[in-house]
mmCIF file of N, CA and C in Angstrom:
data_model
loop_
_atom_site.group_PDB
_atom_site.id
_atom_site.type_symbol
_atom_site.label_atom_id
_atom_site.label_comp_id
_atom_site.label_asym_id
_atom_site.label_seq_id
_atom_site.Cartn_x
_atom_site.Cartn_y
_atom_site.Cartn_z
ATOM 1 N N UNK M 1 -8.639 31.647 36.294
ATOM 2 C CA UNK M 1 -7.743 32.925 36.642
ATOM 3 C C UNK M 1 -7.567 33.550 34.785
ATOM 4 N N UNK M 2 -7.034 32.597 34.423
ATOM 5 C CA UNK M 2 -6.242 33.188 33.258
ATOM 6 C C UNK M 2 -7.682 33.201 32.140
ATOM 7 N N UNK M 3 -8.821 33.056 32.200
ATOM 8 C CA UNK M 3 -10.457 33.147 31.582
ATOM 9 C C UNK M 3 -10.562 34.744 32.057
ATOM 10 N N UNK M 4 -10.150 35.030 33.196
ATOM 11 C CA UNK M 4 -11.014 36.256 33.702
ATOM 12 C C UNK M 4 -9.974 37.179 32.994
ATOM 13 N N UNK M 5 -8.514 37.293 33.318
ATOM 14 C CA UNK M 5 -7.481 37.771 32.341
ATOM 15 C C UNK M 5 -7.903 38.084 30.833
ATOM 16 N N UNK M 6 -8.595 37.081 30.221
ATOM 17 C CA UNK M 6 -9.182 37.295 28.676
ATOM 18 C C UNK M 6 -10.262 38.052 28.192
ATOM 19 N N UNK M 7 -11.032 37.470 29.466
ATOM 20 C CA UNK M 7 -12.337 38.784 29.279
ATOM 21 C C UNK M 7 -11.931 40.114 29.840
ATOM 22 N N UNK M 8 -10.724 40.566 30.559
ATOM 23 C CA UNK M 8 -10.596 42.125 30.441
ATOM 24 C C UNK M 8 -10.157 42.120 29.506
ATOM 25 N N UNK M 9 -8.729 41.762 28.637
ATOM 26 C CA UNK M 9 -8.556 42.229 28.072
ATOM 27 C C UNK M 9 -9.349 42.644 26.696
ATOM 28 N N UNK M 10 -10.510 41.307 26.524
ATOM 29 C CA UNK M 10 -11.236 41.502 25.222
ATOM 30 C C UNK M 10 -12.329 42.697 25.617
ATOM 31 N N UNK M 11 -13.027 42.813 26.823
ATOM 32 C CA UNK M 11 -13.764 43.890 26.962
ATOM 33 C C UNK M 11 -12.669 45.145 27.003
ATOM 34 N N UNK M 12 -11.528 45.678 27.542
ATOM 35 C CA UNK M 12 -10.276 46.727 26.948
ATOM 36 C C UNK M 12 -10.291 47.133 25.550
ATOM 37 N N UNK M 13 -10.171 45.751 24.320
ATOM 38 C CA UNK M 13 -10.049 46.147 23.345
ATOM 39 C C UNK M 13 -11.149 46.237 22.791
ATOM 40 N N UNK M 14 -12.777 45.562 22.835
ATOM 41 C CA UNK M 14 -13.854 46.474 22.513
ATOM 42 C C UNK M 14 -13.919 47.803 23.211
ATOM 43 N N UNK M 15 -13.581 48.131 24.286
ATOM 44 C CA UNK M 15 -13.730 49.443 24.436
ATOM 45 C C UNK M 15 -12.755 50.417 23.871
ATOM 46 N N UNK M 16 -11.503 50.469 23.454
ATOM 47 C CA UNK M 16 -10.606 51.074 22.687
ATOM 48 C C UNK M 16 -11.017 50.936 21.314
ATOM 49 N N UNK M 17 -11.415 49.400 20.877
ATOM 50 C CA UNK M 17 -12.360 50.139 19.323
ATOM 51 C C UNK M 17 -13.773 50.822 19.052
ATOM 52 N N UNK M 18 -14.287 50.717 19.978
ATOM 53 C CA UNK M 18 -15.847 51.547 20.476
ATOM 54 C C UNK M 18 -15.256 52.708 20.379
ATOM 55 N N UNK M 19 -13.779 53.189 21.060
ATOM 56 C CA UNK M 19 -13.784 55.115 21.081
ATOM 57 C C UNK M 19 -13.256 55.258 19.625
ATOM 58 N N UNK M 20 -12.261 54.750 19.144
ATOM 59 C CA UNK M 20 -12.198 54.676 18.109
ATOM 60 C C UNK M 20 -13.043 55.023 16.720
ATOM 61 N N UNK M 21 -14.281 54.004 16.433
ATOM 62 C CA UNK M 21 -14.664 54.522 15.899
ATOM 63 C C UNK M 21 -15.683 55.512 15.756
ATOM 64 N N UNK M 22 -15.687 55.455 17.376
ATOM 65 C CA UNK M 22 -16.736 57.265 17.601
ATOM 66 C C UNK M 22 -15.849 58.542 16.954
ATOM 67 N N UNK M 23 -14.673 58.098 17.781
ATOM 68 C CA UNK M 23 -13.664 58.983 16.781
ATOM 69 C C UNK M 23 -13.570 59.865 15.688
ATOM 70 N N UNK M 24 -13.797 58.290 14.607
ATOM 71 C CA UNK M 24 -13.852 58.466 13.444
ATOM 72 C C UNK M 24 -14.695 59.028 12.954
ATOM 73 N N UNK M 25 -15.731 58.630 12.968
ATOM 74 C CA UNK M 25 -17.592 59.226 13.092
ATOM 75 C C UNK M 25 -17.435 60.701 13.184
ATOM 76 N N UNK M 26 -16.550 60.859 14.445
ATOM 77 C CA UNK M 26 -17.002 62.324 14.859
ATOM 78 C C UNK M 26 -16.039 63.790 13.865
ATOM 79 N N UNK M 27 -15.387 62.680 13.562
ATOM 80 C CA UNK M 27 -14.024 63.727 12.707
ATOM 81 C C UNK M 27 -13.788 63.352 11.218
ATOM 82 N N UNK M 28 -15.073 63.844 10.469
ATOM 83 C CA UNK M 28 -15.310 62.943 9.297
ATOM 84 C C UNK M 28 -14.996 64.675 8.523
ATOM 85 N N UNK M 29 -14.221 65.932 8.990
ATOM 86 C CA UNK M 29 -14.337 66.883 7.909
ATOM 87 C C UNK M 29 -13.048 67.255 7.647
ATOM 88 N N UNK M 30 -12.311 67.269 6.376
ATOM 89 C CA UNK M 30 -11.568 67.090 4.952
ATOM 90 C C UNK M 30 -10.474 68.109 5.384
ATOM 91 N N UNK M 31 -9.352 67.762 5.941
ATOM 92 C CA UNK M 31 -7.764 69.037 6.103
ATOM 93 C C UNK M 31 -6.831 68.021 5.789
ATOM 94 N N UNK M 32 -6.119 69.100 4.830
ATOM 95 C CA UNK M 32 -5.122 68.777 4.130
ATOM 96 C C UNK M 32 -3.880 68.412 5.255
ATOM 97 N N UNK M 33 -2.708 68.088 5.304
ATOM 98 C CA UNK M 33 -1.635 68.159 5.604
ATOM 99 C C UNK M 33 -0.505 68.303 4.650
ATOM 100 N N UNK M 34 0.234 69.464 5.608
ATOM 101 C CA UNK M 34 1.162 70.164 5.074
ATOM 102 C C UNK M 34 2.735 69.214 5.852
ATOM 103 N N UNK M 35 3.001 69.239 4.547
ATOM 104 C CA UNK M 35 4.531 68.457 5.640
ATOM 105 C C UNK M 35 5.816 69.152 5.387
ATOM 106 N N UNK M 36 5.505 70.709 5.089
ATOM 107 C CA UNK M 36 6.362 71.325 5.353
ATOM 108 C C UNK M 36 7.007 71.403 3.557
ATOM 109 N N UNK M 37 7.830 70.826 3.722
ATOM 110 C CA UNK M 37 8.166 70.513 1.805
ATOM 111 C C UNK M 37 7.086 70.114 0.943
ATOM 112 N N UNK M 38 5.806 69.566 1.373
ATOM 113 C CA UNK M 38 4.691 69.488 0.509
ATOM 114 C C UNK M 38 3.867 69.414 1.077
ATOM 115 N N UNK M 39 2.891 69.428 0.251
ATOM 116 C CA UNK M 39 1.306 69.473 1.011
ATOM 117 C C UNK M 39 0.073 68.588 0.675
ATOM 118 N N UNK M 40 -0.244 67.453 1.012
ATOM 119 C CA UNK M 40 -0.997 66.512 0.864
ATOM 120 C C UNK M 40 -2.395 66.864 0.740
ATOM 121 N N UNK M 41 -3.015 65.664 -0.448
ATOM 122 C CA UNK M 41 -4.370 66.211 -0.348
ATOM 123 C C UNK M 41 -5.587 65.965 0.826
ATOM 124 N N UNK M 42 -6.317 67.054 0.977
ATOM 125 C CA UNK M 42 -7.443 66.431 1.641
ATOM 126 C C UNK M 42 -8.007 65.363 2.061
ATOM 127 N N UNK M 43 -8.196 64.856 3.459
ATOM 128 C CA UNK M 43 -8.665 63.724 3.620
ATOM 129 C C UNK M 43 -9.250 63.790 5.183
ATOM 130 N N UNK M 44 -9.730 62.498 5.803
ATOM 131 C CA UNK M 44 -10.240 63.046 7.259
ATOM 132 C C UNK M 44 -9.419 63.311 7.770
ATOM 133 N N UNK M 45 -9.469 63.565 9.435
ATOM 134 C CA UNK M 45 -8.768 63.316 10.435
ATOM 135 C C UNK M 45 -8.282 62.274 10.711
ATOM 136 N N UNK M 46 -9.196 61.198 11.159
ATOM 137 C CA UNK M 46 -9.132 59.892 11.346
ATOM 138 C C UNK M 46 -8.247 59.068 10.245
ATOM 139 N N UNK M 47 -8.331 59.166 8.898
ATOM 140 C CA UNK M 47 -7.491 58.984 8.542
ATOM 141 C C UNK M 47 -6.042 59.058 8.319
ATOM 142 N N UNK M 48 -5.892 60.430 8.546
ATOM 143 C CA UNK M 48 -4.655 61.039 8.505
ATOM 144 C C UNK M 48 -3.841 59.921 10.142
ATOM 145 N N UNK M 49 -4.848 60.159 10.980
ATOM 146 C CA UNK M 49 -4.159 59.790 12.250
ATOM 147 C C UNK M 49 -3.847 57.965 12.239
ATOM 148 N N UNK M 50 -4.707 57.299 11.464
ATOM 149 C CA UNK M 50 -5.018 55.778 11.406
ATOM 150 C C UNK M 50 -3.362 56.066 10.362
ATOM 151 N N UNK M 51 -2.966 56.449 9.260
ATOM 152 C CA UNK M 51 -2.133 56.707 8.668
ATOM 153 C C UNK M 51 -0.919 56.772 9.187
ATOM 154 N N UNK M 52 -0.868 58.100 10.162
ATOM 155 C CA UNK M 52 0.480 58.069 11.892
ATOM 156 C C UNK M 52 0.549 57.203 12.091
ATOM 157 N N UNK M 53 -0.078 56.859 12.551
ATOM 158 C CA UNK M 53 -0.080 55.270 13.697
ATOM 159 C C UNK M 53 0.323 53.930 12.748
ATOM 160 N N UNK M 54 -0.003 53.652 11.497
ATOM 161 C CA UNK M 54 0.658 52.814 10.477
ATOM 162 C C UNK M 54 2.359 53.170 10.375
ATOM 163 N N UNK M 55 2.425 54.021 10.301
ATOM 164 C CA UNK M 55 3.822 54.458 10.073
ATOM 165 C C UNK M 55 4.697 53.944 10.976
ATOM 166 N N UNK M 56 4.250 54.569 12.380
ATOM 167 C CA UNK M 56 4.413 54.933 13.638
ATOM 168 C C UNK M 56 4.960 52.778 14.236
ATOM 169 N N UNK M 57 4.038 52.351 13.951
ATOM 170 C CA UNK M 57 4.034 50.595 13.636
ATOM 171 C C UNK M 57 5.163 50.565 13.178
ATOM 172 N N UNK M 58 4.885 50.022 11.664
ATOM 173 C CA UNK M 58 5.866 49.953 11.044
ATOM 174 C C UNK M 58 7.705 50.777 11.322
ATOM 175 N N UNK M 59 7.177 51.424 11.551
ATOM 176 C CA UNK M 59 9.204 52.061 12.068
ATOM 177 C C UNK M 59 9.491 51.225 12.977
ATOM 178 N N UNK M 60 8.352 51.058 14.500
ATOM 179 C CA UNK M 60 8.694 50.671 15.704
ATOM 180 C C UNK M 60 9.426 48.837 15.039
ATOM 181 N N UNK M 61 8.747 48.377 14.266
ATOM 182 C CA UNK M 61 8.675 46.739 13.787
ATOM 183 C C UNK M 61 10.550 46.944 13.207
ATOM 184 N N UNK M 62 10.385 48.298 12.561
ATOM 185 C CA UNK M 62 11.848 48.425 11.840
ATOM 186 C C UNK M 62 12.993 48.228 12.562
ATOM 187 N N UNK M 63 12.826 49.539 13.769
ATOM 188 C CA UNK M 63 13.709 49.977 14.421
ATOM 189 C C UNK M 63 13.987 48.470 15.317
ATOM 190 N N UNK M 64 13.134 47.363 16.108
ATOM 191 C CA UNK M 64 13.318 46.339 16.506
ATOM 192 C C UNK M 64 14.153 45.383 16.406
ATOM 193 N N UNK M 65 13.737 45.069 14.781
ATOM 194 C CA UNK M 65 14.264 43.628 14.068
ATOM 195 C C UNK M 65 16.055 43.547 14.347
ATOM 196 N N UNK M 66 16.823 44.661 14.680
ATOM 197 C CA UNK M 66 18.253 44.918 14.252
ATOM 198 C C UNK M 66 18.294 44.039 15.557
ATOM 199 N N UNK M 67 17.529 44.703 17.074
ATOM 200 C CA UNK M 67 17.616 44.152 18.236
ATOM 201 C C UNK M 67 17.118 42.706 18.573
ATOM 202 N N UNK M 68 16.100 42.087 17.574
ATOM 203 C CA UNK M 68 15.571 40.629 17.543
ATOM 204 C C UNK M 68 16.311 39.798 17.244
ATOM 205 N N UNK M 69 16.784 40.262 15.945
ATOM 206 C CA UNK M 69 17.912 39.522 15.010
ATOM 207 C C UNK M 69 18.950 39.202 15.735
ATOM 208 N N UNK M 70 19.942 39.554 16.772
ATOM 209 C CA UNK M 70 20.752 39.897 16.960
ATOM 210 C C UNK M 70 20.671 38.759 18.182
ATOM 211 N N UNK M 71 19.819 39.684 19.130
ATOM 212 C CA UNK M 71 19.271 38.140 20.601
ATOM 213 C C UNK M 71 19.280 36.630 19.510
ATOM 214 N N UNK M 72 18.178 36.765 18.550
ATOM 215 C CA UNK M 72 18.096 35.186 18.640
ATOM 216 C C UNK M 72 19.215 34.663 17.576
ATOM 217 N N UNK M 73 20.416 35.552 17.434
ATOM 218 C CA UNK M 73 21.630 34.585 17.439
ATOM 219 C C UNK M 73 22.436 34.000 18.544
ATOM 220 N N UNK M 74 21.901 35.248 19.670
ATOM 221 C CA UNK M 74 22.962 34.824 21.036
ATOM 222 C C UNK M 74 21.899 33.908 21.362
ATOM 223 N N UNK M 75 20.972 33.863 21.111
ATOM 224 C CA UNK M 75 19.809 32.031 21.575
ATOM 225 C C UNK M 75 20.316 31.167 20.680
ATOM 226 N N UNK M 76 20.759 31.138 19.437
ATOM 227 C CA UNK M 76 21.384 30.307 19.088
ATOM 228 C C UNK M 76 22.379 29.660 19.623
ATOM 229 N N UNK M 77 23.500 30.939 19.159
ATOM 230 C CA UNK M 77 24.917 30.252 19.836
ATOM 231 C C UNK M 77 24.719 30.052 21.234
ATOM 232 N N UNK M 78 23.880 30.270 21.958
ATOM 233 C CA UNK M 78 23.777 29.345 23.635
ATOM 234 C C UNK M 78 23.634 28.328 23.127
ATOM 235 N N UNK M 79 22.615 28.352 22.975
ATOM 236 C CA UNK M 79 21.923 26.607 22.515
ATOM 237 C C UNK M 79 22.955 25.925 22.413
ATOM 238 N N UNK M 80 23.638 25.907 20.976
ATOM 239 C CA UNK M 80 24.759 25.267 20.012
ATOM 240 C C UNK M 80 25.464 25.240 21.426
ATOM 241 N N UNK M 81 25.779 25.785 22.268
ATOM 242 C CA UNK M 81 27.312 26.144 23.321
ATOM 243 C C UNK M 81 26.145 24.968 24.427
ATOM 244 N N UNK M 82 24.948 25.330 24.564
ATOM 245 C CA UNK M 82 24.342 24.194 25.693
ATOM 246 C C UNK M 82 25.174 22.511 25.316
ATOM 247 N N UNK M 83 24.607 22.296 24.429
ATOM 248 C CA UNK M 83 24.280 21.390 23.476
ATOM 249 C C UNK M 83 26.088 20.296 23.467
ATOM 250 N N UNK M 84 26.577 21.613 22.665
ATOM 251 C CA UNK M 84 28.185 21.040 22.868
ATOM 252 C C UNK M 84 28.505 20.484 24.952
ATOM 253 N N UNK M 85 28.294 21.235 25.090
ATOM 254 C CA UNK M 85 28.490 20.890 27.100
ATOM 255 C C UNK M 85 27.690 19.636 27.532
ATOM 256 N N UNK M 86 26.820 19.682 26.971
ATOM 257 C CA UNK M 86 25.693 18.122 27.524
ATOM 258 C C UNK M 86 26.903 17.168 26.587
ATOM 259 N N UNK M 87 27.056 17.128 25.858
ATOM 260 C CA UNK M 87 27.517 15.739 24.795
ATOM 261 C C UNK M 87 28.718 16.005 25.913
ATOM 262 N N UNK M 88 29.501 16.572 25.876
ATOM 263 C CA UNK M 88 31.008 16.773 26.741
ATOM 264 C C UNK M 88 30.653 16.054 28.335
ATOM 265 N N UNK M 89 29.790 16.578 28.854
ATOM 266 C CA UNK M 89 29.203 15.887 29.952
ATOM 267 C C UNK M 89 28.804 14.125 30.177
ATOM 268 N N UNK M 90 28.126 13.907 28.555
ATOM 269 C CA UNK M 90 27.989 13.134 28.621
ATOM 270 C C UNK M 90 28.976 11.707 28.508
ATOM 271 N N UNK M 91 30.006 12.751 27.965
ATOM 272 C CA UNK M 91 30.901 12.009 27.774
ATOM 273 C C UNK M 91 31.863 11.463 28.723
ATOM 274 N N UNK M 92 32.085 12.259 29.378
ATOM 275 C CA UNK M 92 32.976 11.726 30.933
ATOM 276 C C UNK M 92 32.317 11.291 31.560
ATOM 277 N N UNK M 93 30.802 10.778 31.701
ATOM 278 C CA UNK M 93 30.034 10.695 32.167
ATOM 279 C C UNK M 93 30.407 9.361 32.110
ATOM 280 N N UNK M 94 30.195 8.627 30.739
ATOM 281 C CA UNK M 94 30.585 6.901 30.523
ATOM 282 C C UNK M 94 32.411 7.112 30.495
ATOM 283 N N UNK M 95 32.489 8.150 30.225
ATOM 284 C CA UNK M 95 34.382 7.748 30.510
ATOM 285 C C UNK M 95 34.272 6.795 31.947
ATOM 286 N N UNK M 96 33.446 7.220 32.939
ATOM 287 C CA UNK M 96 33.988 7.745 34.508
ATOM 288 C C UNK M 96 33.111 6.533 34.508
ATOM 289 N N UNK M 97 32.528 5.762 34.351
ATOM 290 C CA UNK M 97 31.725 4.334 34.580
ATOM 291 C C UNK M 97 32.633 3.247 34.051
ATOM 292 N N UNK M 98 33.406 3.769 32.996
ATOM 293 C CA UNK M 98 33.936 2.939 32.382
ATOM 294 C C UNK M 98 35.610 2.591 33.030
ATOM 295 N N UNK M 99 35.781 3.652 33.919
ATOM 296 C CA UNK M 99 37.311 3.778 35.038
ATOM 297 C C UNK M 99 37.315 2.823 35.947
ATOM 298 N N UNK M 100 35.969 3.498 36.613
ATOM 299 C CA UNK M 100 35.529 2.653 37.523
ATOM 300 C C UNK M 100 35.463 0.866 37.761
ATOM 301 N N UNK M 101 35.926 0.005 39.437
ATOM 302 C CA UNK M 101 36.061 -0.820 39.172
ATOM 303 C C UNK M 101 34.844 -1.406 39.407
#
């Protein structure tokens, strides 16, 4: 079942890659990009879209890094607390065995 999932993922990635290449080949005309306050030099539409995608991915990663770091800190704190609880439980078990006749 795992190999079927991998095969399906590989096929989907291949189709997306081929569609991306087809899009880039069919959109070679140079377009200037007007960002209201500045006009960027002409480049192909596919290049502008790839730049926008890369910027979106980077901004998304930066936005999620705060959540990731907070959750990582909570996990570390929970693991430390769990370890302390295990030590306390082991100590109580040993103490119980010592008290038993």
